[in-house]
CSV table of C-alpha atoms in Angstrom, one decimal:
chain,number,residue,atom,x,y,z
A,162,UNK,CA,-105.3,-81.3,-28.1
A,163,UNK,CA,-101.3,-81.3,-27.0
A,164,UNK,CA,-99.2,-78.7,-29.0
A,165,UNK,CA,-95.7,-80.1,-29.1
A,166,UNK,CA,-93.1,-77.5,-30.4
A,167,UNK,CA,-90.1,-78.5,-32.6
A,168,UNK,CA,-86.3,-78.1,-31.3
A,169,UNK,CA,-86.0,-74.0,-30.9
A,170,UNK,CA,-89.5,-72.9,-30.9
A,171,UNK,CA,-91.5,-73.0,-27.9
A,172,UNK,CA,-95.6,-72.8,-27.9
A,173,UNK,CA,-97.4,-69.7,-28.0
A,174,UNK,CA,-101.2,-70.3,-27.7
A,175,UNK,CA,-104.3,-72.0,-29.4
A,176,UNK,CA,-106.2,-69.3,-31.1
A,177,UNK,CA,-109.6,-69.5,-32.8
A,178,UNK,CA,-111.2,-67.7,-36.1
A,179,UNK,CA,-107.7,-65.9,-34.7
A,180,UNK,CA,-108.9,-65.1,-31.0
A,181,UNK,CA,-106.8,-66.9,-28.5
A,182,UNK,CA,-108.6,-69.7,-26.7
A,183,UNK,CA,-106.1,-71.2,-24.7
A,184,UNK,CA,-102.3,-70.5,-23.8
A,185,UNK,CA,-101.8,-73.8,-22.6
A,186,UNK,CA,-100.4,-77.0,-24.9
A,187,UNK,CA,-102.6,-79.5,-24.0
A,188,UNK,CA,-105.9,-77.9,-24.7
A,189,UNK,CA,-109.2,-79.6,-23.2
A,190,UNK,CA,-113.0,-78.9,-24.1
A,191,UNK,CA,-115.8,-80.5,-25.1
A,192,UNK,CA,-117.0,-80.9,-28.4
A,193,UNK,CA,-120.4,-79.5,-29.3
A,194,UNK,CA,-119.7,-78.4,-32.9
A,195,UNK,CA,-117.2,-78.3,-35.3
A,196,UNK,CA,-114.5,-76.9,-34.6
A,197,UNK,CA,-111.2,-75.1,-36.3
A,198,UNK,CA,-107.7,-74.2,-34.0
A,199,UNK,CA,-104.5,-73.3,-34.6
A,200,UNK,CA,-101.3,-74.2,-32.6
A,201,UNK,CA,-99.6,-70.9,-32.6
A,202,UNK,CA,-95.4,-71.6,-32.1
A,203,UNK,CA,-92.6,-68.9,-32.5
A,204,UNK,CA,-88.7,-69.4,-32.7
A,205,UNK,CA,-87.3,-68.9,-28.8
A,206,UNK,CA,-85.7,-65.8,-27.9
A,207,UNK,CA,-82.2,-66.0,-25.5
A,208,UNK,CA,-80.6,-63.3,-23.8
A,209,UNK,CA,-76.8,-62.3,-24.3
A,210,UNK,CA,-75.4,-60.1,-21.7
A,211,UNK,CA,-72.8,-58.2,-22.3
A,212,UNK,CA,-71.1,-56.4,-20.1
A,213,UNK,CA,-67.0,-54.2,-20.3
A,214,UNK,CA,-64.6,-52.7,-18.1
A,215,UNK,CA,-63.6,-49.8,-17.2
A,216,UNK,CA,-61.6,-48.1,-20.3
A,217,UNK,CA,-63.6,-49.2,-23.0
A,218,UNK,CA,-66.9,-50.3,-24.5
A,219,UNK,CA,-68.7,-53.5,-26.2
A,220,UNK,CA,-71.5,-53.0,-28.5
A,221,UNK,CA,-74.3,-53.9,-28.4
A,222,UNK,CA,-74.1,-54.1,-24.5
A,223,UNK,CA,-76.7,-54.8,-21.7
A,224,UNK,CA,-79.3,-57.8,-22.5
A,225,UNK,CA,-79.4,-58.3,-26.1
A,226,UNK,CA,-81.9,-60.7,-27.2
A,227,UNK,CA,-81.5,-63.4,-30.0
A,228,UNK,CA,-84.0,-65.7,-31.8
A,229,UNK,CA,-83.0,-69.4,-32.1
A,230,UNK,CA,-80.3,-70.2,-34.2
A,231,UNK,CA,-79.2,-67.0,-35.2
A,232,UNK,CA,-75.7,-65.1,-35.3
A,233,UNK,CA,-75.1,-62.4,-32.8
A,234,UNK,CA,-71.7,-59.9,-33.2
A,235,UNK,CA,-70.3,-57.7,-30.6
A,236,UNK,CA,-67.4,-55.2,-31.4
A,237,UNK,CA,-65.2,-54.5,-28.7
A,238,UNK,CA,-63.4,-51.2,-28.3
A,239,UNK,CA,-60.9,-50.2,-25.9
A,240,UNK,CA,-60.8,-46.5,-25.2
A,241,UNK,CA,-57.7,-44.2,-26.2
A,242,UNK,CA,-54.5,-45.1,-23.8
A,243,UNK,CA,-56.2,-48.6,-23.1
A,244,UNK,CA,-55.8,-52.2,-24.9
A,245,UNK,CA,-58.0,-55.1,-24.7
A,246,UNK,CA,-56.8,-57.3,-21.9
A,247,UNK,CA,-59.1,-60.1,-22.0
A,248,UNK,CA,-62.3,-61.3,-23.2
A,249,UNK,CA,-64.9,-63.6,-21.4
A,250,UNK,CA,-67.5,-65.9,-23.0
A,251,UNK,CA,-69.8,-67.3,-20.4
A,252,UNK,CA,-67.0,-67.1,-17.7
A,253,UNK,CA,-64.3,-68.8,-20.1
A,254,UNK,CA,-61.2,-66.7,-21.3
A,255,UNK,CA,-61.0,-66.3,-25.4
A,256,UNK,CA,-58.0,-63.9,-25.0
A,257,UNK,CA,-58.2,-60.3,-26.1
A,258,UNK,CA,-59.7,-59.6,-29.5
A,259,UNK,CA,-61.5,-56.9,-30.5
A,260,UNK,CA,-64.6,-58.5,-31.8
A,261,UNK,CA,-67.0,-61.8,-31.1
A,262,UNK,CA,-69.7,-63.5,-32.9
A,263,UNK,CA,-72.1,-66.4,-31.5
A,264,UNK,CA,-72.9,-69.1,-33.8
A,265,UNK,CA,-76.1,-70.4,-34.1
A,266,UNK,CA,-77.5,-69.4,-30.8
A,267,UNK,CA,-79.6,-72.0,-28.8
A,268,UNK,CA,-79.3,-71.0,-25.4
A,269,UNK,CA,-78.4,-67.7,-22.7
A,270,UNK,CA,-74.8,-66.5,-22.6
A,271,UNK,CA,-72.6,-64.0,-21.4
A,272,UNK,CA,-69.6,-61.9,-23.0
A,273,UNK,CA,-67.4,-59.6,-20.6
A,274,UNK,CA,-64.6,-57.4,-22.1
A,275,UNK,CA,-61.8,-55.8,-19.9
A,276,UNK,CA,-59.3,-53.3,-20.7
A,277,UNK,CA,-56.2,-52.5,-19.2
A,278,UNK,CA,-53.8,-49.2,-19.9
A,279,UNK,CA,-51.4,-49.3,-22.8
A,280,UNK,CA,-47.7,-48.6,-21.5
A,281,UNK,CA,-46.9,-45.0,-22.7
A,282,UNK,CA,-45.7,-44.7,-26.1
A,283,UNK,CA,-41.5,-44.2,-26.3
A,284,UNK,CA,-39.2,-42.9,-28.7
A,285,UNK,CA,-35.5,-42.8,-30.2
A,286,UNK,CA,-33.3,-39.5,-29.6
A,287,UNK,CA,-30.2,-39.2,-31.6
A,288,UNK,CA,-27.8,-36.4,-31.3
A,289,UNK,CA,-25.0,-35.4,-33.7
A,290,UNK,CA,-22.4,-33.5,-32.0
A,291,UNK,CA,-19.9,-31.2,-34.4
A,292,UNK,CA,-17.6,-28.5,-33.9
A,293,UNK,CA,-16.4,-26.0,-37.2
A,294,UNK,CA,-13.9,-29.1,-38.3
A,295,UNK,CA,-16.6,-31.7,-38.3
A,296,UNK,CA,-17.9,-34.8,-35.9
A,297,UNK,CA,-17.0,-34.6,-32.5
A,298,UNK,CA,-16.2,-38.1,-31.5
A,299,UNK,CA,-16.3,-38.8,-26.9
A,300,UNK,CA,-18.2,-35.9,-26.3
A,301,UNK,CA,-20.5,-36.4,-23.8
A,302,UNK,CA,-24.4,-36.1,-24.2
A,303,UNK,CA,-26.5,-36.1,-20.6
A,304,UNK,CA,-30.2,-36.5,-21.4
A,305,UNK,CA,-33.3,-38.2,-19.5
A,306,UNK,CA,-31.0,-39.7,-16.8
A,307,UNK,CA,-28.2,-41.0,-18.8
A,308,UNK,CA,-24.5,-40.0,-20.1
A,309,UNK,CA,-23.4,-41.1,-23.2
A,310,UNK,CA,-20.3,-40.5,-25.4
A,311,UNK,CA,-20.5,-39.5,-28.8
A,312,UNK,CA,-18.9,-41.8,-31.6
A,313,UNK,CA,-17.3,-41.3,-34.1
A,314,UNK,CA,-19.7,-40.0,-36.6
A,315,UNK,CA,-20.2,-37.7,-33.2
A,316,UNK,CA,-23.9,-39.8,-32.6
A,317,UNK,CA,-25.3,-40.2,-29.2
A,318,UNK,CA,-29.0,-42.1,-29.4
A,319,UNK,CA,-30.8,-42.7,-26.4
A,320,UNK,CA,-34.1,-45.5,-26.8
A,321,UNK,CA,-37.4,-45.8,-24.7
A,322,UNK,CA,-37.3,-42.2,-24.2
A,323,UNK,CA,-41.1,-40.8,-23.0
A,324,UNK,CA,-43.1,-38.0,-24.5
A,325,UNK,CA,-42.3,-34.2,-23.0
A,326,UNK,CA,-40.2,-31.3,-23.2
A,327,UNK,CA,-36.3,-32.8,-22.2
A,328,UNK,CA,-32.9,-31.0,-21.1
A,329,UNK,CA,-29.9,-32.1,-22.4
A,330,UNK,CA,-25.8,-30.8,-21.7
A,331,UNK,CA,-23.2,-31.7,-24.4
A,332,UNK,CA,-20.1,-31.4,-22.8
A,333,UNK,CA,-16.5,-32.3,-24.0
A,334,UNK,CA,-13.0,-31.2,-22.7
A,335,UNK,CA,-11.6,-27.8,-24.3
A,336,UNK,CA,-15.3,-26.9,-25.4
A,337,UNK,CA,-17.8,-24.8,-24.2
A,338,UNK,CA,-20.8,-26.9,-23.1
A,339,UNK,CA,-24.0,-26.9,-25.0
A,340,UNK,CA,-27.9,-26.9,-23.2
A,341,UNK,CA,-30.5,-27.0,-24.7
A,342,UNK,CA,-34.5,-28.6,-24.3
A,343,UNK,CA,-36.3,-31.0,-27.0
A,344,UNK,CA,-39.7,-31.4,-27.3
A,345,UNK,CA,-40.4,-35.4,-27.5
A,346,UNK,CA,-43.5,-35.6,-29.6
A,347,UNK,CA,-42.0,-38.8,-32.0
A,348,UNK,CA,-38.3,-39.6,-32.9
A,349,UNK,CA,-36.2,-36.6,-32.7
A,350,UNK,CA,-32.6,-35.9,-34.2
A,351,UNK,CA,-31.2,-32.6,-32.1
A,352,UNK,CA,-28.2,-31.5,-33.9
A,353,UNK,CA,-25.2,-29.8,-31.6
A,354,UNK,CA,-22.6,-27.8,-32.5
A,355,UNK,CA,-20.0,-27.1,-29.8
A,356,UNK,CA,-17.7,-24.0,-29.6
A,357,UNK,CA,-14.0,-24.3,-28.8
A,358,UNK,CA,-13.0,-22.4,-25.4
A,359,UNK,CA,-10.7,-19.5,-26.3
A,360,UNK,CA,-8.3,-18.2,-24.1
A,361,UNK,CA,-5.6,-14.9,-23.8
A,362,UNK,CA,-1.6,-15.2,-23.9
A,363,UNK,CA,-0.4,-12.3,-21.6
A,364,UNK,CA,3.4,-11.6,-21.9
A,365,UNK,CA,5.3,-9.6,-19.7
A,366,UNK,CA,8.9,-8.2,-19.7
A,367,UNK,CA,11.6,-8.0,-16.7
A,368,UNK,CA,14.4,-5.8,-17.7
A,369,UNK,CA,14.9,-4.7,-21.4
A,370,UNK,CA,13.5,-6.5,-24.5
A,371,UNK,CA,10.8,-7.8,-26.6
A,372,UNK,CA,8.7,-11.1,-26.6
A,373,UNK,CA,6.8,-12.4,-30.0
A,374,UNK,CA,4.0,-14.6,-30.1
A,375,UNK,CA,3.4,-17.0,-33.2
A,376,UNK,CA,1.4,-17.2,-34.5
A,377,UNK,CA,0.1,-13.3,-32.5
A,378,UNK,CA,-3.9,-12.8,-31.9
A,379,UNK,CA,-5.7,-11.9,-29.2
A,380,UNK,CA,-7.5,-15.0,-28.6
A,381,UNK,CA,-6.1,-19.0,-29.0
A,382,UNK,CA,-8.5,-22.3,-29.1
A,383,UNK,CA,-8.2,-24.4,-26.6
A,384,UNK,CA,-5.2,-27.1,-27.3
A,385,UNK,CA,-3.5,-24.6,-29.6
A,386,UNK,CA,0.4,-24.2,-29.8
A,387,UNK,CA,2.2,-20.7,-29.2
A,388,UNK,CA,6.2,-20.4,-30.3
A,389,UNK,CA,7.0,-17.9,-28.1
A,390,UNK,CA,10.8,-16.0,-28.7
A,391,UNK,CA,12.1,-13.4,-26.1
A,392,UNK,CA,14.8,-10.9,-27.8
A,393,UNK,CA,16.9,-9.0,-25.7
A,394,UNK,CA,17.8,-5.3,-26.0
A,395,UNK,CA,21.4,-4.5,-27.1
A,396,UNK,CA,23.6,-4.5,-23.9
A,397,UNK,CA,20.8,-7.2,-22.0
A,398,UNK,CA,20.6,-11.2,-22.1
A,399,UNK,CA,17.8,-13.5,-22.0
A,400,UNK,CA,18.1,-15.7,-18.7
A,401,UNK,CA,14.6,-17.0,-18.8
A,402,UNK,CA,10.6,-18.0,-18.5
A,403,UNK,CA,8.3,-17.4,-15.7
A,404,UNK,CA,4.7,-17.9,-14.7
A,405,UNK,CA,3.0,-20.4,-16.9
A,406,UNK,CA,6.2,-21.3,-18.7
A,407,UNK,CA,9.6,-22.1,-17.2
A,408,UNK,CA,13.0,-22.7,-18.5
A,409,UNK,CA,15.3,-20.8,-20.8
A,410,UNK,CA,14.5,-22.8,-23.8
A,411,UNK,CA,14.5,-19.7,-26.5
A,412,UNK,CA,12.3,-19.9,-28.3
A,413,UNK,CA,9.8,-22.1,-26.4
A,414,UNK,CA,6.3,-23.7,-27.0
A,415,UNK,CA,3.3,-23.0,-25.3
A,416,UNK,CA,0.0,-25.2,-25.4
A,417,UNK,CA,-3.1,-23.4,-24.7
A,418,UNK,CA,-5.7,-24.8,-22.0
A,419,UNK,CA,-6.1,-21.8,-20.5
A,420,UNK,CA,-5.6,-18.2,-20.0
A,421,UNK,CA,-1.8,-18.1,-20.0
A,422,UNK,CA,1.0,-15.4,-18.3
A,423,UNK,CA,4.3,-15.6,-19.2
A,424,UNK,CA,7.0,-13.4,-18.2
A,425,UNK,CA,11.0,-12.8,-19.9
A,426,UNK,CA,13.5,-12.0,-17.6
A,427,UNK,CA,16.0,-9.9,-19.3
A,428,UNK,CA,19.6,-9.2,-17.4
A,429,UNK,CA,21.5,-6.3,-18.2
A,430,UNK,CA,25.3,-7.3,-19.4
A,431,UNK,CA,28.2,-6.6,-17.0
A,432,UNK,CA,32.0,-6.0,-17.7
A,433,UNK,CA,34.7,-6.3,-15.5
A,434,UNK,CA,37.2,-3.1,-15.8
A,435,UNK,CA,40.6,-4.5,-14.8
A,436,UNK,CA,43.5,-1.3,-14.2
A,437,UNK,CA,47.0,-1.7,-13.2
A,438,UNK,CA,49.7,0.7,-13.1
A,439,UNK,CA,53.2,0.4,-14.8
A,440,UNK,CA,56.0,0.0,-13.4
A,441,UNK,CA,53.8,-0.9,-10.0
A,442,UNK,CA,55.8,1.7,-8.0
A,443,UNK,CA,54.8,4.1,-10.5
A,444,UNK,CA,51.7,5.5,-8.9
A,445,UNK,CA,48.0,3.9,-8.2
A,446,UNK,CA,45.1,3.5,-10.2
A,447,UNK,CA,41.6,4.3,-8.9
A,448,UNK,CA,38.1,3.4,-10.8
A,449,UNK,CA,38.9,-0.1,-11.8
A,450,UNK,CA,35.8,-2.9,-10.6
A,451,UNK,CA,32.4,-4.3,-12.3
A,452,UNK,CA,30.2,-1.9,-14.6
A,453,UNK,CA,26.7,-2.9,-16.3
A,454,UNK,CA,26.6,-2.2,-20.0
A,455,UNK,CA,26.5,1.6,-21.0
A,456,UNK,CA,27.8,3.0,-17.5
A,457,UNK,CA,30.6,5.5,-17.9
A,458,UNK,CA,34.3,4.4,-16.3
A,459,UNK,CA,36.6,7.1,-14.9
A,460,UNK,CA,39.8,6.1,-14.1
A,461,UNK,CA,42.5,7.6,-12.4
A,462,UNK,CA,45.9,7.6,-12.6
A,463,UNK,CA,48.1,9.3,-9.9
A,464,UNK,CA,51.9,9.1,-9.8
A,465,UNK,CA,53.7,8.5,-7.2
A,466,UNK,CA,56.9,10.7,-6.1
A,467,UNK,CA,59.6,10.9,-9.0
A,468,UNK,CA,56.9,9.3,-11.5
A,469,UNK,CA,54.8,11.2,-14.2
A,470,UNK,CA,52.0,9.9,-15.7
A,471,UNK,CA,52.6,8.7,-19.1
A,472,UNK,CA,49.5,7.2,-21.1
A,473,UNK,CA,46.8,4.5,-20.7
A,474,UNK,CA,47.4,1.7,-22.7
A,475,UNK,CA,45.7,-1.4,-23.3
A,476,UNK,CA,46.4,-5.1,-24.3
């Protein structure tokens, strides 16, 4: 007897009464009786390997056997951090994909998934810079290695930025400079508001009079104007700035952009005290020459021989 099995079964045995009597397919005996056999046949089993990488799994994996013409799956997951990177099906690329199914199976394969390491996740930063007035537009914003200038809706953004805790500096001339950290979890928005520097407006006087400030305070923001106007006391002229202002300009503008001093130089008024006598041969005058304002004169008058003094007169 020869057992001949159909396309994707393969032979089994010969059993008897259900007792096996041979396992081979071409069964030989001699007859002495009657006699009833069965050719035993079962669908073929193949083997799939599947085998992954490092940084993920495939499932089912190992040796997975299949019957003939049946449908075989195997999901393919990368672990966290990790991507698929390419997929193998009995040594031939398919690409990455998560997932594979053999049609109709009819003979051994193999399936190989590899993984490689997602690049880091990055995100967007955006800062909006204002003062007490609003925007700042061209302030500069130093975060994660770069310098960038504020715009004119006073934005900065910096892209591709990684996850972790970040300094930044906001600077901008006339302002105090602003530091800070930002946790980068996602897309952040850090909002900034600078601080004018302030400064002080020392006066100082030389001589006798007064100085005003306008407008007066103790304290001026940076880029701020100051009128300043020196007065002198009665008797005592202005003759002008030193320090951080110069000139006699009266009154005069300062701009502040620091602390300032400024000092008035007052000079007291002099006279000239002219004295003559009359007639000349009439005597001699003494006390006559330069006096500051408010000193007291004391002129003499002393006659000469056959003279008397008369009166002082004048113009």
């Amino acid at each position: 007897l020869v057992a001949t099995a159909n396309e994707g079964y393969e032979f089994v045995n010969w059993t008897e009464n259900g007792v096996q009597v041979s396992a081979n397919a071409a069964y030989s005996f001699t007859v002495t009786a009657n006699r009833t056999l069965v050719a035993n046949f079962r669908l073929k089993t193949y083997t799939i390997t599947a085998t992954a990488g490092g940084g993920g799994n495939i499932n089912p994996a190992g040796n997975v056997n299949v019957t003939h013409g049946s449908d075989q799956s195997f999901a393919i997951t990368p672990d966290e951090g990790y991507n698929v990177e390419d997929v193998l099906i009995d040594g031939e690329s398919v690409g990455p994909r998560t997932s594979y199914t053999f049609t109709g199976v009819a003979s051994d394969h193999t399936i190989h998934a590899s993984f490689s390491l997602l690049p880091p996740p990055t995100y967007t930063v955006t800062f909006n810079v204002s003062d007490n007035q609003g925007a700042v537009q061209g302030a500069s914003v130093t975060f994660y290695g770069e310098t960038k200038a504020t715009d004119a809706q006073g934005k900065a953004v910096f892209t591709g930025v990684l996850a972790g805790n970040r300094a930044y500096t906001v600077s901008k001339t006339g302002y105090n400079n602003a530091t800070g950290n930002v946790n980068v979890d996602g897309d952040e928005t850090v909002d900034v508001i600078l601080t004018k520097k302030t400064y002080t407006l020392t006066t100082n006087v030389i001589g006798q009079g007064t100085v005003t400030k306008n407008p007066n305070r103790p304290t001026y923001d940076h880029g701020e104007g100051v009128q300043l106007t020196a007065t002198p006391d009665e008797g005592w002229d202005f003759t002008g700035w030193s320090g951080d202002l110069s000139g006699t300009a009266n009154p005069a503008n300062i701009t502040m952009d620091s602390n300032k001093t400024v000092t008035a130089t007052f000079t007291i008024k002099k006279y000239t005290i002219a004295a003559s006598a009359n007639p000349p041969a009439g005597g001699t005058v003494t006390g006559a020459g330069s006096y500051n304002h408010g000193d007291t004169v004391n002129l003499v008058a002393n006659a000469n021989e056959g003279y008397e003094f008369v009166n002082w007169t004048e113009n």
